[in-house]
mmCIF file of C-alpha atoms in Angstrom:
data_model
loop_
_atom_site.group_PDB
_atom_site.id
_atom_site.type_symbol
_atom_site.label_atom_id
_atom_site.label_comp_id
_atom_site.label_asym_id
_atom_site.label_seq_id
_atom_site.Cartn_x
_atom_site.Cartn_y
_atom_site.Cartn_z
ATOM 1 C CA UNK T 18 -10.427 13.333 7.715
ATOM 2 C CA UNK T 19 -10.746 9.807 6.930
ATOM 3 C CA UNK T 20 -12.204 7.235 4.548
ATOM 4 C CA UNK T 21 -13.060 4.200 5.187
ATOM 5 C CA UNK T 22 -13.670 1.210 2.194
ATOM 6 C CA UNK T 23 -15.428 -1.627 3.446
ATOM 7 C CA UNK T 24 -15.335 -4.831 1.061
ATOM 8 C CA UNK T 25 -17.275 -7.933 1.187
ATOM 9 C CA UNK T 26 -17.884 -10.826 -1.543
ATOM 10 C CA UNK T 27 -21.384 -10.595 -1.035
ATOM 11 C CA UNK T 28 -22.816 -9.671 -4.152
ATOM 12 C CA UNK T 29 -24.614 -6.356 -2.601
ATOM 13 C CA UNK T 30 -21.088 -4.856 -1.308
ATOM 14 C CA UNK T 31 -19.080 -5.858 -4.209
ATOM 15 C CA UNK T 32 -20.588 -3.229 -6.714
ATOM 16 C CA UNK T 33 -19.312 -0.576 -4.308
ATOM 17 C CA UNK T 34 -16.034 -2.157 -3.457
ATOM 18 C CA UNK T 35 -15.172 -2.339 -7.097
ATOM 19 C CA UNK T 36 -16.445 1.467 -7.581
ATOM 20 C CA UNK T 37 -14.415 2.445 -4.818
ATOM 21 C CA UNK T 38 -10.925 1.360 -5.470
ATOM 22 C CA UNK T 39 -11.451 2.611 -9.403
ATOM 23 C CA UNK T 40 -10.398 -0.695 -10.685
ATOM 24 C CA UNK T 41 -12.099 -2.440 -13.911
ATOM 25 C CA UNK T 42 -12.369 -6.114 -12.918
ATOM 26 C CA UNK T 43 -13.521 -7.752 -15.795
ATOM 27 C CA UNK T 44 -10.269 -6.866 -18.064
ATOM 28 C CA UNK T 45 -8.342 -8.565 -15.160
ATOM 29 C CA UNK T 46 -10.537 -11.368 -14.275
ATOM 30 C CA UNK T 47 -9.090 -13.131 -17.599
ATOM 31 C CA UNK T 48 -5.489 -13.121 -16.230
ATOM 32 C CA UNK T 49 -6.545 -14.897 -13.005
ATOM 33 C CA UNK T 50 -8.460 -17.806 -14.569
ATOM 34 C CA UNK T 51 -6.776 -18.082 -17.844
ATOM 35 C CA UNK T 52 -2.773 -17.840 -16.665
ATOM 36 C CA UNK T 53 -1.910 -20.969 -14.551
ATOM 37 C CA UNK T 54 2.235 -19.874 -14.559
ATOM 38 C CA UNK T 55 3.233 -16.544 -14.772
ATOM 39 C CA UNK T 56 6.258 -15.449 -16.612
ATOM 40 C CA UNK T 57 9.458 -14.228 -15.238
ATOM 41 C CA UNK T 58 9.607 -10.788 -13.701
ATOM 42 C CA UNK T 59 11.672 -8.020 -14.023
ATOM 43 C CA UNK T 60 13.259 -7.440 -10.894
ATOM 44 C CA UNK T 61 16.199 -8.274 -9.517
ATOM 45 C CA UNK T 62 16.679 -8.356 -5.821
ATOM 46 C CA UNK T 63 19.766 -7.562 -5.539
ATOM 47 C CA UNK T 64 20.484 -5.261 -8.426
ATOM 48 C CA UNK T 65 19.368 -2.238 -9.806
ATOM 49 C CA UNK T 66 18.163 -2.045 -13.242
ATOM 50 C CA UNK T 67 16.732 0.484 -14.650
ATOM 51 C CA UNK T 68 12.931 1.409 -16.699
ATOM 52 C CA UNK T 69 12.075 4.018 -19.065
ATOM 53 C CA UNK T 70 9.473 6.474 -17.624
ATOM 54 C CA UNK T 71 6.594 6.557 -20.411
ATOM 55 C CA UNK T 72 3.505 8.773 -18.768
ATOM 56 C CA UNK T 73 3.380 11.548 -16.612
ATOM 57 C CA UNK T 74 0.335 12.213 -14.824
ATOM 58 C CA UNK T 75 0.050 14.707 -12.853
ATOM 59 C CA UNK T 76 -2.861 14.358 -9.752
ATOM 60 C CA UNK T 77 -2.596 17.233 -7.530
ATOM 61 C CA UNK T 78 0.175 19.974 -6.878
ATOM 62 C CA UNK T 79 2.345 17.543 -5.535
ATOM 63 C CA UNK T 80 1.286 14.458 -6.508
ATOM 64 C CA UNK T 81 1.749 12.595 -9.631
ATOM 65 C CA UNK T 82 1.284 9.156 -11.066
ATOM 66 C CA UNK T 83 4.281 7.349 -12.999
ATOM 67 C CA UNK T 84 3.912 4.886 -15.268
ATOM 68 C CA UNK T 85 7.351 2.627 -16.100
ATOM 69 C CA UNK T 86 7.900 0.399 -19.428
ATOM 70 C CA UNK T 87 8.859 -3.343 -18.926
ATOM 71 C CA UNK T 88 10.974 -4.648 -21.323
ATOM 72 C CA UNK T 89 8.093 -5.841 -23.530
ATOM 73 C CA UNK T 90 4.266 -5.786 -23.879
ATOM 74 C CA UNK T 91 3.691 -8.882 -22.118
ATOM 75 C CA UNK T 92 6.622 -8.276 -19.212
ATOM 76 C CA UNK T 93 5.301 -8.493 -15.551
ATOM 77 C CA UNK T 94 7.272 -6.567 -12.771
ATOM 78 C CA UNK T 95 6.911 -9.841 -10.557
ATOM 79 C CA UNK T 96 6.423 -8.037 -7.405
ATOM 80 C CA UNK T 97 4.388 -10.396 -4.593
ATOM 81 C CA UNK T 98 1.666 -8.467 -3.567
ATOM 82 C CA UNK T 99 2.318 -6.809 -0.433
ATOM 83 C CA UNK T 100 5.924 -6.300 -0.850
ATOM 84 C CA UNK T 101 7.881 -3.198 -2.250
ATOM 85 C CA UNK T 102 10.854 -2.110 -3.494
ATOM 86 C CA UNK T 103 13.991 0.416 -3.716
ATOM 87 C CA UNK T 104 13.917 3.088 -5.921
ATOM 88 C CA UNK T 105 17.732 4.824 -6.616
ATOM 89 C CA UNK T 106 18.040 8.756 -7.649
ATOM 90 C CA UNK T 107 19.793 11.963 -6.654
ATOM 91 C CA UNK T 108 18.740 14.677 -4.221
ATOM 92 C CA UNK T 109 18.867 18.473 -4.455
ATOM 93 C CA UNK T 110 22.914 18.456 -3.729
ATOM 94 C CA UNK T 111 23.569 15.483 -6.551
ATOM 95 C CA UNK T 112 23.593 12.603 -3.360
ATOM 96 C CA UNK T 113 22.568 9.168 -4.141
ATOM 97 C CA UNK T 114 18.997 8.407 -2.222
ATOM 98 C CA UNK T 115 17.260 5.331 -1.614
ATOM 99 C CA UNK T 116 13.544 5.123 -0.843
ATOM 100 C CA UNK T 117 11.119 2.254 -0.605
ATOM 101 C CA UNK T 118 7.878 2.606 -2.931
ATOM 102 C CA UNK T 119 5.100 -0.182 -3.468
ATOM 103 C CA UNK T 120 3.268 0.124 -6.835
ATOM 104 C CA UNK T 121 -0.736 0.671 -7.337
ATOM 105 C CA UNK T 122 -0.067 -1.867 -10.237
ATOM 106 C CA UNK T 123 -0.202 -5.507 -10.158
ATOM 107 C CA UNK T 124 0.979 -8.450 -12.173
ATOM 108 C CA UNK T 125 -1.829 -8.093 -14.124
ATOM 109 C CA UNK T 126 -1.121 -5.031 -15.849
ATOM 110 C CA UNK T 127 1.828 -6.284 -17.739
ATOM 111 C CA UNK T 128 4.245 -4.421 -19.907
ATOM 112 C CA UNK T 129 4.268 -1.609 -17.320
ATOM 113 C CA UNK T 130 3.756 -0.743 -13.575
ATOM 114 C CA UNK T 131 2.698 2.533 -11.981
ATOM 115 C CA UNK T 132 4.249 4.562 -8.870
ATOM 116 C CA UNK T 133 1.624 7.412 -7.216
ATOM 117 C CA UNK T 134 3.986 9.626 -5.806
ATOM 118 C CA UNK T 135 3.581 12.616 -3.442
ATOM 119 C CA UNK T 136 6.663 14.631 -3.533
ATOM 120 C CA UNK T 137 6.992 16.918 -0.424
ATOM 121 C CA UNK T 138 9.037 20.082 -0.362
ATOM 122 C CA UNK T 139 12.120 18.801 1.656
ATOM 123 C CA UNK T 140 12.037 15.480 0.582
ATOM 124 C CA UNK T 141 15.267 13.810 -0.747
ATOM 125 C CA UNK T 142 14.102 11.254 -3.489
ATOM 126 C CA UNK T 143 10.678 13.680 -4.063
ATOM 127 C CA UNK T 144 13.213 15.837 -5.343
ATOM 128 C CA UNK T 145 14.398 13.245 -7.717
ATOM 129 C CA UNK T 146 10.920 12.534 -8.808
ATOM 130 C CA UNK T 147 10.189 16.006 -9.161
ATOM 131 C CA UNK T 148 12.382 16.351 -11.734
ATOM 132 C CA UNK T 149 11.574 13.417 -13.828
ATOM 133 C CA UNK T 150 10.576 13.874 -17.459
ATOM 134 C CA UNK T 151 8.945 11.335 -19.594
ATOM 135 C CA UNK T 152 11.894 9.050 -21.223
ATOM 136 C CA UNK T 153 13.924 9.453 -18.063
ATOM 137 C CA UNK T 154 15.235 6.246 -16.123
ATOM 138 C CA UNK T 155 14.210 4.575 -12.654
ATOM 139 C CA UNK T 156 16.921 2.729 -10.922
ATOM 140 C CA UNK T 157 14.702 -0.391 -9.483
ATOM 141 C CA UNK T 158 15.898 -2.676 -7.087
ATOM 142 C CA UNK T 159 13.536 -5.436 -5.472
ATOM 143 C CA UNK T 160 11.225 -7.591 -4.211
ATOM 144 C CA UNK T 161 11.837 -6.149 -0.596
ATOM 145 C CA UNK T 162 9.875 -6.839 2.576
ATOM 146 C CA UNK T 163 8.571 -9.757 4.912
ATOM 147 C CA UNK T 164 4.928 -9.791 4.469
ATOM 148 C CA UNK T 165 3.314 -11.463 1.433
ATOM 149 C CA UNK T 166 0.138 -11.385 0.887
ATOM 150 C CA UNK T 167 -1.936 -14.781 -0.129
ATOM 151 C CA UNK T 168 -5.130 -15.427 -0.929
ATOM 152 C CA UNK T 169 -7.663 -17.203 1.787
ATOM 153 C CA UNK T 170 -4.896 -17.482 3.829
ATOM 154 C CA UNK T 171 -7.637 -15.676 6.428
ATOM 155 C CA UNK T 172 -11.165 -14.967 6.605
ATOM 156 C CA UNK T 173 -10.788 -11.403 6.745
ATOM 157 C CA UNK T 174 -7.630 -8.706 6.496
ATOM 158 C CA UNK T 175 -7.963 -4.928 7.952
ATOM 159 C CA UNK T 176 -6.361 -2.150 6.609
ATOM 160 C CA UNK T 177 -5.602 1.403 8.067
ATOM 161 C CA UNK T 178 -3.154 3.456 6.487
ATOM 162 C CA UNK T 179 -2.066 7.054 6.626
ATOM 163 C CA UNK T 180 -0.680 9.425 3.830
ATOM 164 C CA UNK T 181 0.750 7.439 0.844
ATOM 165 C CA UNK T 182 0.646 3.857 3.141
ATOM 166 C CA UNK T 183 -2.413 3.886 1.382
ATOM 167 C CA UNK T 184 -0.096 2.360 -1.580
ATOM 168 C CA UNK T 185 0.386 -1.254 -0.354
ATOM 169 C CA UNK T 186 -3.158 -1.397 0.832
ATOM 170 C CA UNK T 187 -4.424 -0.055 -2.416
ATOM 171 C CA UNK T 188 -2.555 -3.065 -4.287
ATOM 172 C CA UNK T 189 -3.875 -5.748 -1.401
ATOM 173 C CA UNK T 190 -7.704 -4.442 -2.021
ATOM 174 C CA UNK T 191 -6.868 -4.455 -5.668
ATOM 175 C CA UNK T 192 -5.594 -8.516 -5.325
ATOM 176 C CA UNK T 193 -8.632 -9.457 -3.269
ATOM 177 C CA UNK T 194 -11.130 -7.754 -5.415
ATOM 178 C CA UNK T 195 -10.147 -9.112 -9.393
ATOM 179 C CA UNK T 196 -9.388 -12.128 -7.807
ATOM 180 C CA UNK T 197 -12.547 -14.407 -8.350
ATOM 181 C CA UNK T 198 -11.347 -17.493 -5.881
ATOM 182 C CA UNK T 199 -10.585 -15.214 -3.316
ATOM 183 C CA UNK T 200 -12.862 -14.777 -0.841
ATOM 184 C CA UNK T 201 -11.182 -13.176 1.941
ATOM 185 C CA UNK T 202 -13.006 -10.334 3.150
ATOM 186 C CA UNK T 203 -11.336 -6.969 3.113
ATOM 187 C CA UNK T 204 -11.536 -3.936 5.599
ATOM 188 C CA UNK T 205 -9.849 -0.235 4.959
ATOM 189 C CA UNK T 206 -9.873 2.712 6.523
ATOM 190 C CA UNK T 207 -7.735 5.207 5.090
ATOM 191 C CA UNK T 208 -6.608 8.670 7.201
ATOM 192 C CA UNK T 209 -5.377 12.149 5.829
ATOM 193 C CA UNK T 210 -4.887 15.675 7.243
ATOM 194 C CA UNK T 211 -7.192 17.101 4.502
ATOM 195 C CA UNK T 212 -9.749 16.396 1.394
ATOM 196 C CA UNK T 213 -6.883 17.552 -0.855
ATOM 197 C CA UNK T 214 -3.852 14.708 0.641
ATOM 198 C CA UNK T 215 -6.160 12.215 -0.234
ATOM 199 C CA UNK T 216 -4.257 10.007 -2.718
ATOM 200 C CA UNK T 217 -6.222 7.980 -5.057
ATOM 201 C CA UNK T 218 -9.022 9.496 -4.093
ATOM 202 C CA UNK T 219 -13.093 7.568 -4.448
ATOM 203 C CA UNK T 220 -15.127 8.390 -7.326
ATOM 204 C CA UNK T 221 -17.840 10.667 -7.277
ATOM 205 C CA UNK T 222 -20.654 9.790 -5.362
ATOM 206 C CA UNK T 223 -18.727 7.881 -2.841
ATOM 207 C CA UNK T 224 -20.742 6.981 0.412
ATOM 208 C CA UNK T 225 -18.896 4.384 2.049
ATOM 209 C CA UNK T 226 -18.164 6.247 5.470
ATOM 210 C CA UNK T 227 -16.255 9.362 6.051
ATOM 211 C CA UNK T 228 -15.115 11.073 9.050
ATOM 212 C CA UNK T 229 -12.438 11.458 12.141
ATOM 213 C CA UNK T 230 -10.551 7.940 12.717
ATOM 214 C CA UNK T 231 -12.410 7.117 16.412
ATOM 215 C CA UNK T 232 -12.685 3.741 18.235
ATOM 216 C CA UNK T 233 -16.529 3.652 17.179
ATOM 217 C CA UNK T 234 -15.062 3.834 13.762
ATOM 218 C CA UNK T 235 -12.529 1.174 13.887
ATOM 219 C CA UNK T 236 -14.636 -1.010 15.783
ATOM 220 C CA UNK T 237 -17.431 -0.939 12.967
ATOM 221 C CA UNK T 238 -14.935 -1.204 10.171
ATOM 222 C CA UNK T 239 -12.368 -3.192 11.145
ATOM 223 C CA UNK T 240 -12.707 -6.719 12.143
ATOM 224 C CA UNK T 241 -11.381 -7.652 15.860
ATOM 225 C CA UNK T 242 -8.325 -9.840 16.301
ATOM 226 C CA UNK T 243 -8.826 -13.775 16.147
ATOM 227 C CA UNK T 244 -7.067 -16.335 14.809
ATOM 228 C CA UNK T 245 -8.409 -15.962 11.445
ATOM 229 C CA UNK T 246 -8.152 -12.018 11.058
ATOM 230 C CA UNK T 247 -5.307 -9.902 10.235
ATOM 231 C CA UNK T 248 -4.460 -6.757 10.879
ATOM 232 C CA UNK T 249 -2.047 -4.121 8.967
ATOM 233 C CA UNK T 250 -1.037 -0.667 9.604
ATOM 234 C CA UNK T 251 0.942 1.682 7.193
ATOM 235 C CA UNK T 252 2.156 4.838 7.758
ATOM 236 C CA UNK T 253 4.109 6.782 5.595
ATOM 237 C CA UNK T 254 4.571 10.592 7.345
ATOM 238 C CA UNK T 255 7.366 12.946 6.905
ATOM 239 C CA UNK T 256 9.698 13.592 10.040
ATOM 240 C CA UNK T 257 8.286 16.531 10.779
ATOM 241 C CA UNK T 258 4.780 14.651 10.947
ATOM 242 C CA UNK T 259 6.767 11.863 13.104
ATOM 243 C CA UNK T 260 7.641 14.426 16.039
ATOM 244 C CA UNK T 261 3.896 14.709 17.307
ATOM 245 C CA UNK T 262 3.304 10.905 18.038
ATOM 246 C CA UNK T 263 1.837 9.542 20.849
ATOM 247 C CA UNK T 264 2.774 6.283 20.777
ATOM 248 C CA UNK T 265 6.005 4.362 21.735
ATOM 249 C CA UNK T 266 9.182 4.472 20.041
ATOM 250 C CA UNK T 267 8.884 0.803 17.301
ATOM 251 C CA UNK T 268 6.359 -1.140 18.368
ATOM 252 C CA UNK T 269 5.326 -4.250 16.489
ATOM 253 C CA UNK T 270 1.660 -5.266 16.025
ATOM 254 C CA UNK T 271 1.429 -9.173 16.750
ATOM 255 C CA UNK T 272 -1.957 -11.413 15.559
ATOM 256 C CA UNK T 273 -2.477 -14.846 15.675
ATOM 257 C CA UNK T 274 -1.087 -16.508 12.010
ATOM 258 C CA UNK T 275 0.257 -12.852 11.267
ATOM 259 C CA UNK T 276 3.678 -11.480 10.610
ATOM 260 C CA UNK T 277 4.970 -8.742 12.889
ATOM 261 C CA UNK T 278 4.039 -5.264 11.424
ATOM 262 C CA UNK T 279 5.926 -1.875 12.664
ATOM 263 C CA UNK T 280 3.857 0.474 14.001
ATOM 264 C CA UNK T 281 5.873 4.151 13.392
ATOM 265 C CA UNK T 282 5.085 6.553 16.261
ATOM 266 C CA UNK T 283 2.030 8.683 14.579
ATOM 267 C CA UNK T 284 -0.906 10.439 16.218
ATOM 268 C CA UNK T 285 -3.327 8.680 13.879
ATOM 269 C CA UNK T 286 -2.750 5.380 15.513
ATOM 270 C CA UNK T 287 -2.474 6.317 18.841
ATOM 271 C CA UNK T 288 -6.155 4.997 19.424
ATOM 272 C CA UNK T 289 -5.385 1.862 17.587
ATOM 273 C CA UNK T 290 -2.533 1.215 19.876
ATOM 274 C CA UNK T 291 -4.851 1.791 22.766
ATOM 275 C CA UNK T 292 -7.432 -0.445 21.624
ATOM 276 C CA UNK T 293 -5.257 -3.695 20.843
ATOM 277 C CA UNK T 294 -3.107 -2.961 23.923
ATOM 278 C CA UNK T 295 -6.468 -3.927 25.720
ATOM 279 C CA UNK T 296 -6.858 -7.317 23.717
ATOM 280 C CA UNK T 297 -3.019 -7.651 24.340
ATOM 281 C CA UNK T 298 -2.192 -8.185 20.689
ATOM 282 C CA UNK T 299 0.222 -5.273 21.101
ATOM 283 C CA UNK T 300 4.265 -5.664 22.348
ATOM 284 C CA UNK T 301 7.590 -3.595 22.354
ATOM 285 C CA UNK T 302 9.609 -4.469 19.399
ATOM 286 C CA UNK T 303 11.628 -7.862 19.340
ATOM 287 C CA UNK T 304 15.754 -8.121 19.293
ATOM 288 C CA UNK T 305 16.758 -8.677 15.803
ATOM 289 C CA UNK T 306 17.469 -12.047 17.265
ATOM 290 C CA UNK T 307 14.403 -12.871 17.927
ATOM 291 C CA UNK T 308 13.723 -11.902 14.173
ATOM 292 C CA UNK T 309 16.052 -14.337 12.551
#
C-alpha cells in the first residue's frame, strides 16, 4: 500500500497539505518571521552528549514516539533540515550500537525534539529503545549527512520513501509547509507493506491518493527531472527486507543542481530505477574519490 501527499502553495491544495502532515502552522509561522538568528544548538558533531527522555508515546505495537528535553525551554537541537544524526545505546548482549535517526521535529519546536521509532524484533538499537523509560538518557551525536535542505533552492522537490524513510521527508514537508517565503512545491509518495506500518499516519478523512506504487502513480505525483526539480529517495528496510531487491547493488540517483542520493537495493523502487534509467538520470555508484 501506498500514500501519496501532494503539496502545492496554491491556496486550494494548501488546506489539505497542512491536514495531511498533522502539523499546526500558525504556532510556527511566528518563529519564521519573527526570529532573524537562531540560537546555538545542542549538538555536537563530534561528541556524544546526552538528553533526558521526558514522554513516551506509544503509536502502534512497535512503534513509539520519543520526545527528548534540551537543556532549557528555549534550546533548539540545531539540526539542518534534511540531515540526521547518531544515536548511542546497548543491544540485547550489553554491545555498544550506533544507528542513524532524523527527527519529525524541527527548530521550531524548541526546548525538545521528537524521534518516531519502530523497533523491530531483531533489531540491535530497537532493542535499546525498547527498553527506554521516561527519565532515561539518549547518547546524541550529530549533525550527520550531505544533503541540506534550503528553501527555493528549486521549483519543486519529490519525495518517495519506504518504512520509517518517511522520517526525513516528514521534516522536509514540515520545513516547506510553516515556512511562509517558501514556495517550493513539494511532492510525496510514501510506501508500506500494510495499513498498520504506516508511520505517522493521515488524519481521518484523508483523500489525497492511495494505492500500489506504479509508474502511472509516480508519473502523476512526482515531478519529472529538470534542472529545477529534485528528486529524493529513502529507504529504511530491515536486512531481511533488503534480500528481495531488484535493483543493483549502491546506486546513486544523480539530478541536475542535486546531491547524489543512495538508492538501497529494495523492491519498492525497482520501478523508479527503471523509469529514470530511461531519462538517464540514473548511474553506478562513484569511487569515494570521486566523492571528495
Amino acid at each position: 500500500m501506498a500514500t501519496s501527499f501532494v503539496h502545492s502553495h496554491r491556496p486550494e491544495f494548501l488546506t489539505v497539505a497542512v491536514a495531511a502532515v498533522a502539523i499546526g502552522v500558525a504556532t510556527t509561522y511566528y518563529f519564521y518571521i519573527t526570529k532573524k538568528s537562531k540560537p546555538q544548538g545542542c549538538l555536537d558533531p563530534d561528541k556524544f552528549k546526552e538528553f533526558k527522555l521526558v514522554k513516551r508515546t506509544q503509536l502502534s505495537h512497535n512503534v513509539a514516539k520519543f520526545r527528548f528535553s534540551l537543556p532549557t525551554p528555549t534550546s533548539i537541537l540545531g539540526l539542518p533540515i534534511g540531515q540526521h544524526m547518531s544515536c548511542r545505546g546497548k543491544d540485547s548482549e550489553g554491545e555498544e550500537v550506533v544507528k542513524p535517526y532524523t527527527p519529525t521535529s524541527l527548530d521550531t519546536d524548541v526546548g525538545y525534539f521528537d524521534l518516531v521509532i519502530k523497533m523491530y524484533p531483531q533489531g540491535r538499537m530497537s532493542h535499546h529503545f525498547r527498553e527506554m523509560r521516561e527519565g532515561d538518557f539518549l547518547a546524541v551525536k550529530g549533525p550527520k549527512g550531505r544533503f541540506k535542505y534550503e528553501a527555493n533552492e528549486v521549483e519543486a522537490f519529490g519525495m518517495l520513501a519506504g518504512g520509517t524513510g518517511i522520517t526525513p521527508m516528514f521534516q522536509v514537508a514540515r520545513a516547506i509547509l510553516e515556512n511562509p517565503v517558501d514556495h517550493t512545491n513539494a511532492h510525496l509518495i510514501y510506501a508500506n507493506a500494510t495499513y498498520e506500518d504506516i508511520l505517522l499516519k493521515p488524519p481521518e478523512g484523508w483523500d489525497g491518493g492511495v494505492g500500489f506504487v506504479t509508474e502511472e502513480m509516480i508519473r502523476l505525483h512526482c515531478p519529472g527531472p529538470s534542472p529545477n526539480v529534485r528528486v529524493d529517495i529513502e529507504v529504511r528496510t530491515t536486512p531481511h527486507e533488503q534480500s528481495y531487491g531488484c535493483l543493483p547493488q549502491n546506486y546513486w540517483l544523480y539530478l541536475p543542481n542535486a546531491v547524489p542520493v543512495l538508492i538501497q537495493p529494495t523492491p519498492l523502487f525497482t520501478l523508479l530505477f527503471a523509469l529514470l534509467a530511461r531519462s538517464n538520470s540514473i548511474f553506478p555508484s562513484p569511487s569515494q574519490k570521486q566523492l571528495k
